[in-house]
């Protein structure tokens, strides 16, 4: 079967999902990527760019901070005009996208979206990439300067924002781009559109524009892997968690007798299942002790957040539910949707078992990785209580040392997913 015809996922909708996921890192400030996309595309419009270039700038704005996974890095970037370690997230973003053909054209501008204009000219990159990078740098710093005013006095603060940007003209930003900003700032509509309510609606509408780039199943898998890196690198304790859950779920699915296409889709759901953790505060994810009731109530929102990030993607419906149901119990005792047992598909049950298994073997801030006999004991108890599927738990218990190795990332046969983005560190 032609996987492309079967899934038919449009790249544009995946780009929107990446932005939604990455923006969650901002906690109460979840529109930075959308605002930068909007400002950059308006600058492009003011400069007389073609529609494809304006669309490119919008997508580049959505994606520019895909290298930011922690709350701490996000807040440093939005609270300081200049930061000596800003290049770190630029480099991560570049490495994430450079080998994925449908998004590789964004990689170099992302690498340089904090490089001053007067340095860009000395680099061996194309004039187009340099220009796009600098437009995003400008849009990004306009947004950061404007954020404190959106809700109140944005129309009064315009001149101050322009004044701040002017200080960096010719050094950080190209004069022609700043001149375009001077024209734009006259329009009240430009500023009002940046309000949370309006920017969300604007982005939603832009998301309906098709990129006419349908993704094949292997491409969707590769993009899901990129998204899994973004969430897994949020904390050293969850490093590789999604990749290993995907490996294990796919393997269990094949042992269960599902078709290879089903197995591949399960792998994708495994890669995406914890995306909603990007909205979890760093201090809860890394708390070196048991979480309290309030922290748990925040943690328990993450699988709904996964659903919210992905649910708009046409054609991905069932995969989204498999991912979003990973904390649901057969007995209805999980969270957050409480589907009935018949509504809980075998695919979702496979991911749930793989998720518990992998999380147990991995070190957590409050305990070391659990040894195999204890892992088997725990999943057995969970099956007896109706939390996990009995047949799948039995399957996981067969050849359990092999399952253990896959979950740990120690089985070279099932270790092809992982590529170290920073092998030299
Ligand atoms: Fe940014
Ligand atoms: Fe989870
Ligand atoms: Fe998980």
CSV table of C-alpha atoms and ligand atoms in Angstrom, one decimal:
chain,number,residue,atom,x,y,z
A,1,UNK,CA,0.0,0.0,0.0
A,2,UNK,CA,1.2,3.5,-0.7
A,3,UNK,CA,1.8,4.9,2.8
A,4,UNK,CA,1.6,8.5,1.4
A,5,UNK,CA,-1.9,7.9,0.0
A,6,UNK,CA,-2.9,6.2,3.2
A,7,UNK,CA,-1.8,8.9,5.7
A,8,UNK,CA,-1.6,12.0,3.6
A,9,UNK,CA,-0.3,14.4,6.2
A,10,UNK,CA,0.5,17.9,5.1
A,11,UNK,CA,3.9,19.3,6.1
A,12,UNK,CA,2.3,22.7,7.1
A,13,UNK,CA,0.2,21.1,9.7
A,14,UNK,CA,3.3,19.3,11.2
A,15,UNK,CA,5.1,22.7,11.3
A,16,UNK,CA,2.1,24.1,13.2
A,17,UNK,CA,2.3,21.2,15.6
A,18,UNK,CA,6.0,21.7,16.2
A,19,UNK,CA,5.3,25.4,17.1
A,20,UNK,CA,2.5,24.5,19.4
A,21,UNK,CA,4.8,22.0,21.2
A,22,UNK,CA,7.8,24.2,21.4
A,23,UNK,CA,5.7,27.2,22.6
A,24,UNK,CA,4.4,25.3,25.5
A,25,UNK,CA,7.9,25.6,27.1
A,26,UNK,CA,6.9,29.3,27.6
A,27,UNK,CA,4.3,28.2,30.2
A,28,UNK,CA,2.2,31.5,30.4
A,29,UNK,CA,3.9,32.9,27.3
A,30,UNK,CA,2.9,30.4,24.6
A,31,UNK,CA,2.7,32.6,21.5
A,32,UNK,CA,6.3,33.6,20.9
A,33,UNK,CA,6.8,31.5,17.7
A,34,UNK,CA,3.4,32.7,16.3
A,35,UNK,CA,4.3,36.3,17.0
A,36,UNK,CA,7.7,36.0,15.4
A,37,UNK,CA,6.2,34.3,12.4
A,38,UNK,CA,3.6,37.1,12.0
A,39,UNK,CA,6.1,39.9,12.5
A,40,UNK,CA,8.6,38.4,10.1
A,41,UNK,CA,5.9,37.8,7.4
A,42,UNK,CA,4.7,41.4,7.8
A,43,UNK,CA,8.3,42.6,7.4
A,44,UNK,CA,8.5,40.5,4.2
A,45,UNK,CA,5.3,42.0,3.0
A,46,UNK,CA,6.5,45.5,3.6
A,47,UNK,CA,9.7,44.7,1.8
A,48,UNK,CA,7.7,43.5,-1.3
A,49,UNK,CA,8.6,39.9,-1.0
A,50,UNK,CA,6.8,37.2,-3.1
A,51,UNK,CA,4.1,35.2,-1.4
A,52,UNK,CA,6.2,32.0,-1.2
A,53,UNK,CA,8.9,34.0,0.6
A,54,UNK,CA,6.3,35.5,3.0
A,55,UNK,CA,5.0,32.0,3.7
A,56,UNK,CA,8.6,30.9,4.2
A,57,UNK,CA,9.2,33.6,6.7
A,58,UNK,CA,6.0,32.7,8.6
A,59,UNK,CA,7.1,29.1,8.9
A,60,UNK,CA,10.7,30.1,9.8
A,61,UNK,CA,9.2,32.2,12.6
A,62,UNK,CA,7.1,29.3,13.8
A,63,UNK,CA,10.2,27.0,13.8
A,64,UNK,CA,13.0,29.3,14.8
A,65,UNK,CA,13.1,28.3,18.5
A,66,UNK,CA,12.7,24.5,18.0
A,67,UNK,CA,16.0,24.2,19.9
A,68,UNK,CA,14.5,25.4,23.1
A,69,UNK,CA,13.1,22.7,25.4
A,70,UNK,CA,13.5,24.1,28.9
A,71,UNK,CA,11.6,26.8,30.7
A,72,UNK,CA,14.8,28.3,31.9
A,73,UNK,CA,16.3,28.7,28.4
A,74,UNK,CA,13.0,30.2,27.2
A,75,UNK,CA,12.8,32.7,29.9
A,76,UNK,CA,16.4,33.8,29.5
A,77,UNK,CA,15.8,34.3,25.7
A,78,UNK,CA,12.7,36.4,26.2
A,79,UNK,CA,13.9,38.4,29.2
A,80,UNK,CA,17.2,39.6,27.8
A,81,UNK,CA,17.8,41.4,24.6
A,82,UNK,CA,21.2,39.8,24.3
A,83,UNK,CA,22.6,36.6,25.8
A,84,UNK,CA,26.0,35.1,25.4
A,85,UNK,CA,24.7,31.5,25.3
A,86,UNK,CA,21.9,32.2,22.7
A,87,UNK,CA,23.9,30.3,20.1
A,88,UNK,CA,23.2,27.0,21.9
A,89,UNK,CA,19.5,26.8,20.9
A,90,UNK,CA,20.4,28.0,17.4
A,91,UNK,CA,22.8,25.1,17.0
A,92,UNK,CA,20.3,22.5,18.4
A,93,UNK,CA,17.6,23.8,16.1
A,94,UNK,CA,20.0,23.6,13.1
A,95,UNK,CA,21.0,20.1,13.9
A,96,UNK,CA,17.4,19.0,14.4
A,97,UNK,CA,16.4,20.1,10.9
A,98,UNK,CA,19.4,20.0,8.7
A,99,UNK,CA,19.0,16.3,7.6
A,100,UNK,CA,15.3,16.3,7.2
A,101,UNK,CA,14.8,17.2,3.6
A,102,UNK,CA,11.4,18.9,3.8
A,103,UNK,CA,12.6,21.3,6.5
A,104,UNK,CA,16.3,21.5,5.7
A,105,UNK,CA,15.9,24.9,4.0
A,106,UNK,CA,15.2,26.4,7.4
A,107,UNK,CA,18.3,25.0,9.1
A,108,UNK,CA,20.9,27.7,8.3
A,109,UNK,CA,18.7,30.7,9.0
A,110,UNK,CA,17.9,29.0,12.3
A,111,UNK,CA,21.6,28.6,13.0
A,112,UNK,CA,22.1,32.3,12.5
A,113,UNK,CA,19.0,33.8,14.0
A,114,UNK,CA,21.0,35.4,16.8
A,115,UNK,CA,24.1,36.3,14.6
A,116,UNK,CA,24.5,40.1,14.2
A,117,UNK,CA,24.1,41.5,10.7
A,118,UNK,CA,27.7,42.9,10.6
A,119,UNK,CA,29.0,39.3,11.2
A,120,UNK,CA,26.7,37.6,8.7
A,121,UNK,CA,28.5,39.2,5.8
A,122,UNK,CA,31.7,37.5,6.7
A,123,UNK,CA,30.3,34.0,6.7
A,124,UNK,CA,30.2,31.5,3.9
A,125,UNK,CA,26.4,31.4,3.6
A,126,UNK,CA,24.1,32.6,0.8
A,127,UNK,CA,22.7,36.2,0.8
A,128,UNK,CA,19.2,34.7,1.0
A,129,UNK,CA,19.9,32.7,4.1
A,130,UNK,CA,21.7,35.6,5.7
A,131,UNK,CA,18.7,37.9,5.0
A,132,UNK,CA,16.1,35.4,6.3
A,133,UNK,CA,18.1,34.8,9.4
A,134,UNK,CA,18.4,38.6,10.1
A,135,UNK,CA,14.7,39.1,9.5
A,136,UNK,CA,13.9,36.5,12.1
A,137,UNK,CA,16.5,38.0,14.5
A,138,UNK,CA,14.8,41.4,14.1
A,139,UNK,CA,11.2,39.9,14.4
A,140,UNK,CA,12.3,38.0,17.5
A,141,UNK,CA,13.8,41.0,19.3
A,142,UNK,CA,10.8,43.2,18.3
A,143,UNK,CA,8.5,40.6,20.0
A,144,UNK,CA,10.7,40.3,23.1
A,145,UNK,CA,10.8,44.1,23.5
A,146,UNK,CA,7.0,44.3,22.9
A,147,UNK,CA,5.8,41.4,25.1
A,148,UNK,CA,5.4,43.4,28.4
A,149,UNK,CA,3.1,45.9,26.5
A,150,UNK,CA,0.8,43.6,24.5
A,151,UNK,CA,-1.9,43.4,27.2
A,152,UNK,CA,-1.9,47.1,28.1
A,153,UNK,CA,-0.1,50.0,26.4
A,154,UNK,CA,1.2,48.5,23.2
A,155,UNK,CA,0.0,51.5,21.1
A,156,UNK,CA,1.8,53.9,23.4
A,157,UNK,CA,5.0,51.8,23.6
A,158,UNK,CA,5.6,51.7,19.9
A,159,UNK,CA,8.1,54.6,19.8
A,160,UNK,CA,10.1,53.1,22.7
A,161,UNK,CA,10.2,49.7,21.0
A,162,UNK,CA,11.4,51.3,17.7
A,163,UNK,CA,14.0,53.3,19.7
A,164,UNK,CA,15.4,50.1,21.3
A,165,UNK,CA,15.7,48.4,17.9
A,166,UNK,CA,17.3,51.5,16.4
A,167,UNK,CA,20.2,51.2,18.8
A,168,UNK,CA,21.2,48.0,17.0
A,169,UNK,CA,20.7,49.2,13.4
A,170,UNK,CA,23.6,48.4,11.2
A,171,UNK,CA,25.3,46.3,13.8
A,172,UNK,CA,22.7,43.6,14.8
A,173,UNK,CA,20.1,44.4,12.1
A,174,UNK,CA,20.3,45.3,8.4
A,175,UNK,CA,19.2,49.0,7.9
A,176,UNK,CA,16.8,48.1,5.1
A,177,UNK,CA,14.9,45.7,7.5
A,178,UNK,CA,14.8,48.2,10.3
A,179,UNK,CA,13.4,50.8,7.8
A,180,UNK,CA,10.6,48.3,6.9
A,181,UNK,CA,9.9,48.1,10.6
A,182,UNK,CA,9.6,51.9,10.8
A,183,UNK,CA,6.9,51.8,8.1
A,184,UNK,CA,5.1,48.9,9.8
A,185,UNK,CA,5.1,50.5,13.3
A,186,UNK,CA,2.7,53.2,12.0
A,187,UNK,CA,-0.1,50.7,11.7
A,188,UNK,CA,-2.1,50.2,14.9
A,189,UNK,CA,-3.5,47.0,13.3
A,190,UNK,CA,0.0,45.5,13.1
A,191,UNK,CA,0.4,45.8,16.9
A,192,UNK,CA,-3.1,44.9,17.9
A,193,UNK,CA,-2.9,41.7,15.8
A,194,UNK,CA,-0.1,40.5,18.1
A,195,UNK,CA,-2.5,40.2,21.1
A,196,UNK,CA,-2.8,36.6,22.3
A,197,UNK,CA,-6.4,36.2,21.0
A,198,UNK,CA,-5.7,37.6,17.6
A,199,UNK,CA,-2.4,35.9,17.0
A,200,UNK,CA,-3.9,32.5,17.8
A,201,UNK,CA,-6.7,33.1,15.3
A,202,UNK,CA,-4.3,34.4,12.7
A,203,UNK,CA,-2.0,31.4,13.0
A,204,UNK,CA,-5.0,29.0,12.9
A,205,UNK,CA,-6.1,30.6,9.6
A,206,UNK,CA,-2.5,30.4,8.2
A,207,UNK,CA,-2.4,26.7,9.2
A,208,UNK,CA,-5.2,26.0,6.7
A,209,UNK,CA,-2.9,27.1,3.9
A,210,UNK,CA,-1.7,23.8,2.5
A,211,UNK,CA,2.0,23.4,1.8
A,212,UNK,CA,1.2,20.9,-0.9
A,213,UNK,CA,4.0,18.8,0.6
A,214,UNK,CA,2.4,15.5,1.7
A,215,UNK,CA,4.7,13.5,3.9
A,216,UNK,CA,5.5,9.8,3.3
A,217,UNK,CA,5.3,7.4,6.3
A,218,UNK,CA,9.2,7.4,6.6
A,219,UNK,CA,9.2,11.2,6.5
A,220,UNK,CA,6.5,11.4,9.1
A,221,UNK,CA,8.6,9.0,11.3
A,222,UNK,CA,11.7,11.1,10.9
A,223,UNK,CA,9.8,14.3,11.8
A,224,UNK,CA,8.3,12.5,14.8
A,225,UNK,CA,11.8,11.6,15.8
A,226,UNK,CA,12.8,15.2,15.6
A,227,UNK,CA,9.8,16.1,17.8
A,228,UNK,CA,10.7,13.4,20.3
A,229,UNK,CA,14.2,14.9,20.6
A,230,UNK,CA,12.7,18.2,21.5
A,231,UNK,CA,10.7,16.8,24.4
A,232,UNK,CA,13.3,14.2,25.5
A,233,UNK,CA,16.0,16.8,25.9
A,234,UNK,CA,13.9,18.8,28.3
A,235,UNK,CA,15.6,16.9,31.1
A,236,UNK,CA,18.6,14.5,31.4
A,237,UNK,CA,16.2,12.2,33.2
A,238,UNK,CA,13.9,11.8,30.2
A,239,UNK,CA,16.7,11.7,27.6
A,240,UNK,CA,15.7,9.1,25.0
A,241,UNK,CA,12.5,8.2,26.8
A,242,UNK,CA,10.2,8.7,23.8
A,243,UNK,CA,12.6,7.0,21.4
A,244,UNK,CA,12.9,4.0,23.6
A,245,UNK,CA,9.1,3.8,24.2
A,246,UNK,CA,8.7,3.9,20.4
A,247,UNK,CA,11.3,1.1,19.9
A,248,UNK,CA,9.7,-1.1,22.6
A,249,UNK,CA,6.1,-0.4,21.5
A,250,UNK,CA,7.0,-1.2,17.9
A,251,UNK,CA,8.7,-4.4,18.9
A,252,UNK,CA,5.9,-5.6,21.1
A,253,UNK,CA,3.4,-4.7,18.3
A,254,UNK,CA,5.3,-6.9,15.8
A,255,UNK,CA,5.3,-9.8,18.4
A,256,UNK,CA,1.6,-9.2,18.9
A,257,UNK,CA,1.1,-9.9,15.2
A,258,UNK,CA,0.2,-6.5,13.9
A,259,UNK,CA,1.1,-5.6,10.3
A,260,UNK,CA,4.3,-3.8,9.6
A,261,UNK,CA,2.4,-0.7,8.7
A,262,UNK,CA,0.6,-0.7,12.0
A,263,UNK,CA,3.9,-1.3,13.8
A,264,UNK,CA,5.4,1.8,12.1
A,265,UNK,CA,2.4,3.9,13.1
A,266,UNK,CA,2.7,2.7,16.6
A,267,UNK,CA,6.3,3.7,16.5
A,268,UNK,CA,5.3,7.2,15.5
A,269,UNK,CA,2.7,7.4,18.3
A,270,UNK,CA,5.4,6.3,20.7
A,271,UNK,CA,7.7,9.0,19.5
A,272,UNK,CA,5.0,11.6,20.0
A,273,UNK,CA,3.3,10.4,23.2
A,274,UNK,CA,4.9,12.7,25.7
A,275,UNK,CA,5.1,15.9,23.7
A,276,UNK,CA,2.8,17.5,26.2
A,277,UNK,CA,5.6,17.3,28.8
A,278,UNK,CA,7.0,20.4,27.2
A,279,UNK,CA,4.4,22.2,29.3
A,280,UNK,CA,5.6,20.7,32.5
A,281,UNK,CA,7.6,23.1,34.7
A,282,UNK,CA,11.3,22.1,34.8
A,283,UNK,CA,11.2,21.9,38.6
A,284,UNK,CA,8.4,19.3,38.7
A,285,UNK,CA,10.1,17.2,36.0
A,286,UNK,CA,13.4,17.2,37.9
A,287,UNK,CA,12.1,17.2,41.5
A,288,UNK,CA,14.4,14.9,43.5
A,289,UNK,CA,11.6,13.5,45.6
A,290,UNK,CA,7.9,12.6,45.5
A,291,UNK,CA,5.6,15.1,43.9
A,292,UNK,CA,2.8,16.7,46.0
A,293,UNK,CA,-0.9,16.8,45.0
A,294,UNK,CA,-0.7,20.1,43.2
A,295,UNK,CA,2.4,19.0,41.2
A,296,UNK,CA,0.8,15.7,40.3
A,297,UNK,CA,-2.3,17.5,39.1
A,298,UNK,CA,-0.1,19.6,36.8
A,299,UNK,CA,1.8,16.4,35.6
A,300,UNK,CA,-1.4,14.6,34.8
A,301,UNK,CA,-2.3,17.3,32.2
A,302,UNK,CA,0.6,16.3,29.9
A,303,UNK,CA,-1.2,13.6,27.9
A,304,UNK,CA,-4.1,16.0,27.2
A,305,UNK,CA,-1.5,18.5,26.0
A,306,UNK,CA,-0.1,15.9,23.6
A,307,UNK,CA,-3.6,15.5,22.3
A,308,UNK,CA,-4.0,19.3,21.9
A,309,UNK,CA,-0.7,19.6,20.0
A,310,UNK,CA,-1.6,16.9,17.5
A,311,UNK,CA,-5.3,16.8,17.2
A,312,UNK,CA,-5.5,19.3,14.3
A,313,UNK,CA,-3.4,17.2,12.0
A,314,UNK,CA,-5.7,15.9,9.4
A,315,UNK,CA,-5.1,12.2,8.7
A,316,UNK,CA,-3.3,11.5,11.9
A,317,UNK,CA,-6.4,10.9,14.0
A,318,UNK,CA,-6.0,7.4,15.2
A,319,UNK,CA,-2.2,7.8,15.9
A,320,UNK,CA,-3.0,10.9,18.0
A,321,UNK,CA,-5.4,8.9,20.1
A,322,UNK,CA,-2.9,6.1,20.6
A,323,UNK,CA,-0.4,8.7,21.9
A,324,UNK,CA,-2.9,10.6,24.0
A,325,UNK,CA,-4.3,7.5,25.7
A,326,UNK,CA,-0.9,6.3,27.1
A,327,UNK,CA,-2.0,6.9,30.7
A,328,UNK,CA,-5.5,5.4,30.4
A,329,UNK,CA,-6.3,2.2,32.2
A,330,UNK,CA,-8.3,-0.8,30.9
A,331,UNK,CA,-10.4,-0.4,34.1
A,332,UNK,CA,-11.1,3.3,33.3
A,333,UNK,CA,-8.9,4.4,36.2
A,334,UNK,CA,-6.2,6.3,34.2
A,335,UNK,CA,-6.4,9.8,32.8
A,336,UNK,CA,-7.5,12.2,31.2
A,337,UNK,CA,-10.3,10.8,28.9
A,338,UNK,CA,-11.3,7.6,30.7
A,339,UNK,CA,-12.3,5.7,27.5
A,340,UNK,CA,-14.2,2.4,28.1
A,341,UNK,CA,-12.2,-0.8,27.6
A,342,UNK,CA,-13.5,-1.4,24.0
A,343,UNK,CA,-12.5,2.2,23.1
A,344,UNK,CA,-9.0,1.6,24.3
A,345,UNK,CA,-7.4,0.1,21.2
A,346,UNK,CA,-4.7,-2.5,21.3
A,347,UNK,CA,-2.3,0.1,19.8
A,348,UNK,CA,-2.9,2.4,22.8
A,349,UNK,CA,-2.5,-0.5,25.2
A,350,UNK,CA,0.8,-1.4,23.7
A,351,UNK,CA,2.2,2.1,24.1
A,352,UNK,CA,0.9,2.2,27.7
A,353,UNK,CA,2.9,-1.0,28.6
A,354,UNK,CA,6.0,0.2,26.7
A,355,UNK,CA,5.8,3.6,28.5
A,356,UNK,CA,5.6,2.1,32.0
A,357,UNK,CA,8.3,-0.4,31.2
A,358,UNK,CA,10.7,2.2,29.8
A,359,UNK,CA,10.0,4.7,32.6
A,360,UNK,CA,10.8,2.1,35.2
A,361,UNK,CA,14.2,1.1,33.8
A,362,UNK,CA,15.3,4.7,33.4
A,363,UNK,CA,16.8,6.7,36.3
A,364,UNK,CA,14.5,9.3,37.8
A,365,UNK,CA,15.5,12.2,40.0
A,366,UNK,CA,13.9,10.5,43.0
A,367,UNK,CA,15.1,6.9,42.3
A,368,UNK,CA,17.6,4.8,40.3
A,369,UNK,CA,16.5,2.7,37.3
A,370,UNK,CA,14.5,-0.3,38.5
A,371,UNK,CA,16.1,-3.8,38.0
A,372,UNK,CA,14.3,-6.2,35.7
A,373,UNK,CA,12.7,-8.6,38.3
A,374,UNK,CA,11.1,-5.6,40.0
A,375,UNK,CA,9.9,-4.1,36.6
A,376,UNK,CA,8.2,-7.4,35.9
A,377,UNK,CA,6.7,-7.5,39.3
A,378,UNK,CA,5.3,-4.0,38.9
A,379,UNK,CA,3.8,-4.5,35.5
A,380,UNK,CA,2.3,-7.8,36.7
A,381,UNK,CA,0.6,-6.0,39.5
A,382,UNK,CA,-0.7,-3.3,37.2
A,383,UNK,CA,-2.2,-6.0,34.9
A,384,UNK,CA,-3.9,-7.6,37.9
A,385,UNK,CA,-5.4,-4.3,38.9
A,386,UNK,CA,-6.7,-3.7,35.4
A,387,UNK,CA,-4.4,-0.8,34.7
A,388,UNK,CA,-2.4,-2.5,31.9
A,389,UNK,CA,-3.5,-5.0,29.3
A,390,UNK,CA,-3.0,-8.6,30.6
A,391,UNK,CA,-2.0,-10.1,27.2
A,392,UNK,CA,0.5,-7.4,26.4
A,393,UNK,CA,2.0,-7.6,29.9
A,394,UNK,CA,2.4,-11.4,29.3
A,395,UNK,CA,4.1,-10.6,26.0
A,396,UNK,CA,6.4,-8.1,27.6
A,397,UNK,CA,7.3,-10.7,30.3
A,398,UNK,CA,8.5,-13.2,27.6
A,399,UNK,CA,12.1,-12.8,26.6
A,400,UNK,CA,12.1,-10.0,29.2
A,401,UNK,CA,15.8,-9.5,29.3
A,402,UNK,CA,15.6,-8.6,25.6
A,403,UNK,CA,12.8,-6.1,26.3
A,404,UNK,CA,14.9,-4.7,29.1
A,405,UNK,CA,17.8,-4.1,26.7
A,406,UNK,CA,15.5,-2.4,24.2
A,407,UNK,CA,14.0,-0.2,26.9
A,408,UNK,CA,17.5,0.7,28.0
A,409,UNK,CA,18.8,1.4,24.5
A,410,UNK,CA,21.3,-1.4,24.8
A,411,UNK,CA,20.1,-3.6,22.0
A,412,UNK,CA,21.9,-2.6,18.8
A,413,UNK,CA,19.2,-4.2,16.6
A,414,UNK,CA,16.6,-1.9,18.1
A,415,UNK,CA,18.8,1.1,18.5
A,416,UNK,CA,18.7,2.5,15.1
A,417,UNK,CA,16.4,5.3,15.9
A,418,UNK,CA,18.7,7.2,18.1
A,419,UNK,CA,21.2,9.7,16.6
A,420,UNK,CA,23.3,11.7,19.0
A,421,UNK,CA,22.9,15.3,18.1
A,422,UNK,CA,26.0,16.3,20.1
A,423,UNK,CA,28.4,13.3,19.9
A,424,UNK,CA,31.3,15.4,21.0
A,425,UNK,CA,29.8,16.5,24.3
B,1,LIG,FE1,12.9,33.3,19.7
B,2,LIG,FE1,3.4,10.3,29.8
B,3,LIG,FE1,6.1,8.6,28.6
